[in-house]
PDB file of C-alpha atoms in Angstrom:
ATOM      1  CA  MET A   1     -64.055   3.513  70.747  1.00 89.00           C
ATOM      2  CA  THR A   2     -67.088   4.791  72.964  1.00 94.00           C
ATOM      3  CA  VAL A   3     -68.393   8.062  72.706  1.00 96.00           C
ATOM      4  CA  GLU A   4     -67.820   9.452  76.538  1.00 96.00           C
ATOM      5  CA  ASN A   5     -64.058   8.134  75.290  1.00 96.00           C
ATOM      6  CA  ILE A   6     -64.469  11.177  72.082  1.00 97.00           C
ATOM      7  CA  THR A   7     -65.120  13.251  74.216  1.00 97.00           C
ATOM      8  CA  LYS A   8     -62.657  12.768  76.653  1.00 97.00           C
ATOM      9  CA  VAL A   9     -60.494  13.487  74.108  1.00 97.00           C
ATOM     10  CA  ILE A  10     -62.237  16.718  72.444  1.00 98.00           C
ATOM     11  CA  TYR A  11     -61.728  18.201  76.071  1.00 98.00           C
ATOM     12  CA  ASP A  12     -57.982  17.550  76.615  1.00 97.00           C
ATOM     13  CA  ALA A  13     -57.138  18.596  73.436  1.00 98.00           C
ATOM     14  CA  ILE A  14     -59.031  21.785  74.814  1.00 98.00           C
ATOM     15  CA  ASP A  15     -57.562  21.656  77.645  1.00 98.00           C
ATOM     16  CA  ASP A  16     -54.108  20.913  76.422  1.00 98.00           C
ATOM     17  CA  LYS A  17     -54.403  24.975  74.185  1.00 97.00           C
ATOM     18  CA  LEU A  18     -55.904  26.847  77.063  1.00 97.00           C
ATOM     19  CA  GLY A  19     -59.507  26.766  76.424  1.00 97.00           C
ATOM     20  CA  LYS A  20     -61.384  28.456  79.130  1.00 97.00           C
ATOM     21  CA  ASP A  21     -65.023  27.696  81.350  1.00 96.00           C
ATOM     22  CA  ILE A  22     -65.216  23.833  79.768  1.00 98.00           C
ATOM     23  CA  ALA A  23     -68.779  22.132  79.992  1.00 97.00           C
ATOM     24  CA  ILE A  24     -69.818  19.439  78.796  1.00 98.00           C
ATOM     25  CA  LEU A  25     -73.793  19.068  78.305  1.00 97.00           C
ATOM     26  CA  ASN A  26     -75.347  15.374  78.032  1.00 97.00           C
ATOM     27  CA  ILE A  27     -78.066  16.327  75.007  1.00 96.00           C
ATOM     28  CA  GLY A  28     -78.783  13.316  74.279  1.00 95.00           C
ATOM     29  CA  ALA A  29     -80.541  13.332  77.725  1.00 94.00           C
ATOM     30  CA  VAL A  30     -83.188  16.273  76.230  1.00 95.00           C
ATOM     31  CA  SER A  31     -82.661  15.509  72.454  1.00 94.00           C
ATOM     32  CA  SER A  32     -81.354  13.500  69.810  1.00 91.00           C
ATOM     33  CA  LEU A  33     -79.597  15.581  68.121  1.00 92.00           C
ATOM     34  CA  CYS A  34     -76.288  14.712  69.202  1.00 96.00           C
ATOM     35  CA  ASP A  35     -75.159  12.411  72.667  1.00 96.00           C
ATOM     36  CA  TYR A  36     -73.118  15.736  73.672  1.00 97.00           C
ATOM     37  CA  PHE A  37     -72.231  19.526  73.499  1.00 97.00           C
ATOM     38  CA  VAL A  38     -68.364  20.464  74.262  1.00 98.00           C
ATOM     39  CA  ILE A  39     -68.306  24.626  75.292  1.00 98.00           C
ATOM     40  CA  ALA A  40     -65.433  26.201  75.415  1.00 98.00           C
ATOM     41  CA  THR A  41     -64.165  29.713  75.132  1.00 98.00           C
ATOM     42  CA  ALA A  42     -61.064  31.574  74.007  1.00 97.00           C
ATOM     43  CA  SER A  43     -59.558  33.852  74.134  1.00 96.00           C
ATOM     44  CA  SER A  44     -58.546  35.533  71.262  1.00 95.00           C
ATOM     45  CA  GLN A  45     -59.670  35.166  67.493  1.00 94.00           C
ATOM     46  CA  ARG A  46     -56.232  32.887  66.894  1.00 95.00           C
ATOM     47  CA  GLN A  47     -57.075  30.994  70.096  1.00 97.00           C
ATOM     48  CA  VAL A  48     -60.165  30.169  69.257  1.00 97.00           C
ATOM     49  CA  LYS A  49     -58.646  28.402  65.525  1.00 96.00           C
ATOM     50  CA  ALA A  50     -55.388  26.985  67.306  1.00 97.00           C
ATOM     51  CA  ILE A  51     -58.183  25.299  69.708  1.00 98.00           C
ATOM     52  CA  ALA A  52     -60.030  23.908  66.551  1.00 97.00           C
ATOM     53  CA  ASP A  53     -57.232  22.574  65.284  1.00 97.00           C
ATOM     54  CA  ASN A  54     -56.304  20.737  68.122  1.00 98.00           C
ATOM     55  CA  VAL A  55     -58.601  19.091  68.417  1.00 98.00           C
ATOM     56  CA  GLU A  56     -59.623  17.992  64.982  1.00 98.00           C
ATOM     57  CA  ASP A  57     -55.505  17.145  65.147  1.00 98.00           C
ATOM     58  CA  GLU A  58     -55.874  13.859  67.943  1.00 98.00           C
ATOM     59  CA  LEU A  59     -58.862  12.919  66.828  1.00 98.00           C
ATOM     60  CA  THR A  60     -57.724  12.682  62.634  1.00 98.00           C
ATOM     61  CA  LYS A  61     -54.733  10.788  64.650  1.00 97.00           C
ATOM     62  CA  LEU A  62     -57.788   8.091  66.133  1.00 97.00           C
ATOM     63  CA  GLY A  63     -59.314   8.173  62.541  1.00 97.00           C
ATOM     64  CA  ILE A  64     -62.154  10.244  63.576  1.00 97.00           C
ATOM     65  CA  GLU A  65     -62.422  13.064  61.322  1.00 97.00           C
ATOM     66  CA  ALA A  66     -65.459  16.255  61.781  1.00 96.00           C
ATOM     67  CA  ARG A  67     -68.444  15.194  59.872  1.00 96.00           C
ATOM     68  CA  GLY A  68     -68.518  18.877  59.652  1.00 96.00           C
ATOM     69  CA  LYS A  69     -66.679  22.613  60.191  1.00 96.00           C
ATOM     70  CA  GLU A  70     -67.863  26.069  60.790  1.00 96.00           C
ATOM     71  CA  GLY A  71     -66.560  29.208  61.473  1.00 94.00           C
ATOM     72  CA  TYR A  72     -62.845  29.007  60.317  1.00 90.00           C
ATOM     73  CA  ASP A  73     -63.291  32.561  58.964  1.00 90.00           C
ATOM     74  CA  SER A  74     -64.637  34.268  61.188  1.00 90.00           C
ATOM     75  CA  GLN A  75     -62.844  32.767  64.396  1.00 91.00           C
ATOM     76  CA  VAL A  76     -65.412  34.015  67.140  1.00 95.00           C
ATOM     77  CA  TRP A  77     -67.810  30.193  67.391  1.00 96.00           C
ATOM     78  CA  VAL A  78     -66.026  27.523  65.426  1.00 98.00           C
ATOM     79  CA  LEU A  79     -68.577  24.641  65.597  1.00 98.00           C
ATOM     80  CA  LEU A  80     -67.198  21.028  65.171  1.00 98.00           C
ATOM     81  CA  ASP A  81     -69.607  18.109  63.913  1.00 98.00           C
ATOM     82  CA  TYR A  82     -68.436  14.624  65.068  1.00 97.00           C
ATOM     83  CA  GLY A  83     -72.115  13.099  64.833  1.00 96.00           C
ATOM     84  CA  ASP A  84     -72.328  11.836  68.400  1.00 96.00           C
ATOM     85  CA  VAL A  85     -70.647  14.945  69.541  1.00 98.00           C
ATOM     86  CA  MET A  86     -70.345  18.763  68.389  1.00 98.00           C
ATOM     87  CA  VAL A  87     -67.079  20.723  69.407  1.00 98.00           C
ATOM     88  CA  HIS A  88     -68.334  24.606  69.997  1.00 98.00           C
ATOM     89  CA  ILE A  89     -65.532  26.814  70.468  1.00 98.00           C
ATOM     90  CA  PHE A  90     -66.226  30.690  71.365  1.00 97.00           C
ATOM     91  CA  ASN A  91     -64.480  33.936  71.804  1.00 96.00           C
ATOM     92  CA  GLU A  92     -65.611  35.310  75.240  1.00 94.00           C
ATOM     93  CA  GLU A  93     -68.079  37.563  73.582  1.00 95.00           C
ATOM     94  CA  ASN A  94     -69.598  34.698  71.640  1.00 96.00           C
ATOM     95  CA  ARG A  95     -70.223  32.563  74.234  1.00 96.00           C
ATOM     96  CA  ASP A  96     -72.072  35.184  76.290  1.00 95.00           C
ATOM     97  CA  PHE A  97     -73.884  36.451  73.507  1.00 95.00           C
ATOM     98  CA  TYR A  98     -75.194  32.604  72.315  1.00 95.00           C
ATOM     99  CA  ASN A  99     -75.280  31.432  75.952  1.00 95.00           C
ATOM    100  CA  LEU A 100     -76.245  27.913  74.709  1.00 95.00           C
ATOM    101  CA  GLU A 101     -75.516  26.657  78.088  1.00 93.00           C
ATOM    102  CA  LYS A 102     -79.038  28.536  78.761  1.00 94.00           C
ATOM    103  CA  LEU A 103     -80.184  27.431  75.603  1.00 93.00           C
ATOM    104  CA  TRP A 104     -79.940  23.982  76.519  1.00 95.00           C
ATOM    105  CA  LYS A 105     -80.483  24.450  80.255  1.00 94.00           C
ATOM    106  CA  ASP A 106     -82.344  20.862  80.528  1.00 95.00           C
ATOM    107  CA  ALA A 107     -79.265  19.019  79.725  1.00 96.00           C
ATOM    108  CA  PRO A 108     -77.320  17.955  82.368  1.00 96.00           C
ATOM    109  CA  TYR A 109     -73.695  18.500  83.218  1.00 96.00           C
ATOM    110  CA  VAL A 110     -71.115  16.247  82.475  1.00 96.00           C
ATOM    111  CA  ASP A 111     -67.746  15.528  84.942  1.00 95.00           C
ATOM    112  CA  VAL A 112     -65.340  15.146  82.575  1.00 93.00           C
ATOM    113  CA  ASP A 113     -63.757  12.572  85.242  1.00 91.00           C
ATOM    114  CA  ASN A 114     -66.946  10.501  85.120  1.00 86.00           C
ATOM    115  CA  LEU A 115     -66.282  10.074  81.080  1.00 82.00           C
ATOM    116  CA  ALA A 116     -64.206   6.743  80.129  1.00 63.00           C
TER     117      ALA A 116
END
């Protein structure tokens, strides 16, 4: 399975749980940190957890486990590290505050339709 296929599965898992403002950044174009960031907003702490759980469940079905997880305790920003893809799920306030898209402004956006 390619990194693009994995990124598409992540996008779909977020979309299934009604994540908002899903952005895919090609971080690999500007950094060796990873290939993609997938960033999404949830409307509540409960939804942050539900989205993160769904991403994990869908990738586990494919035999892919997260290398690292952060933020499950606070449920305002959950980070799932899949090596080549990092998933950031924010509540609205923290998405605005951290503004990863601005921080990584040199990374091009990727249209989900161009994946897989």
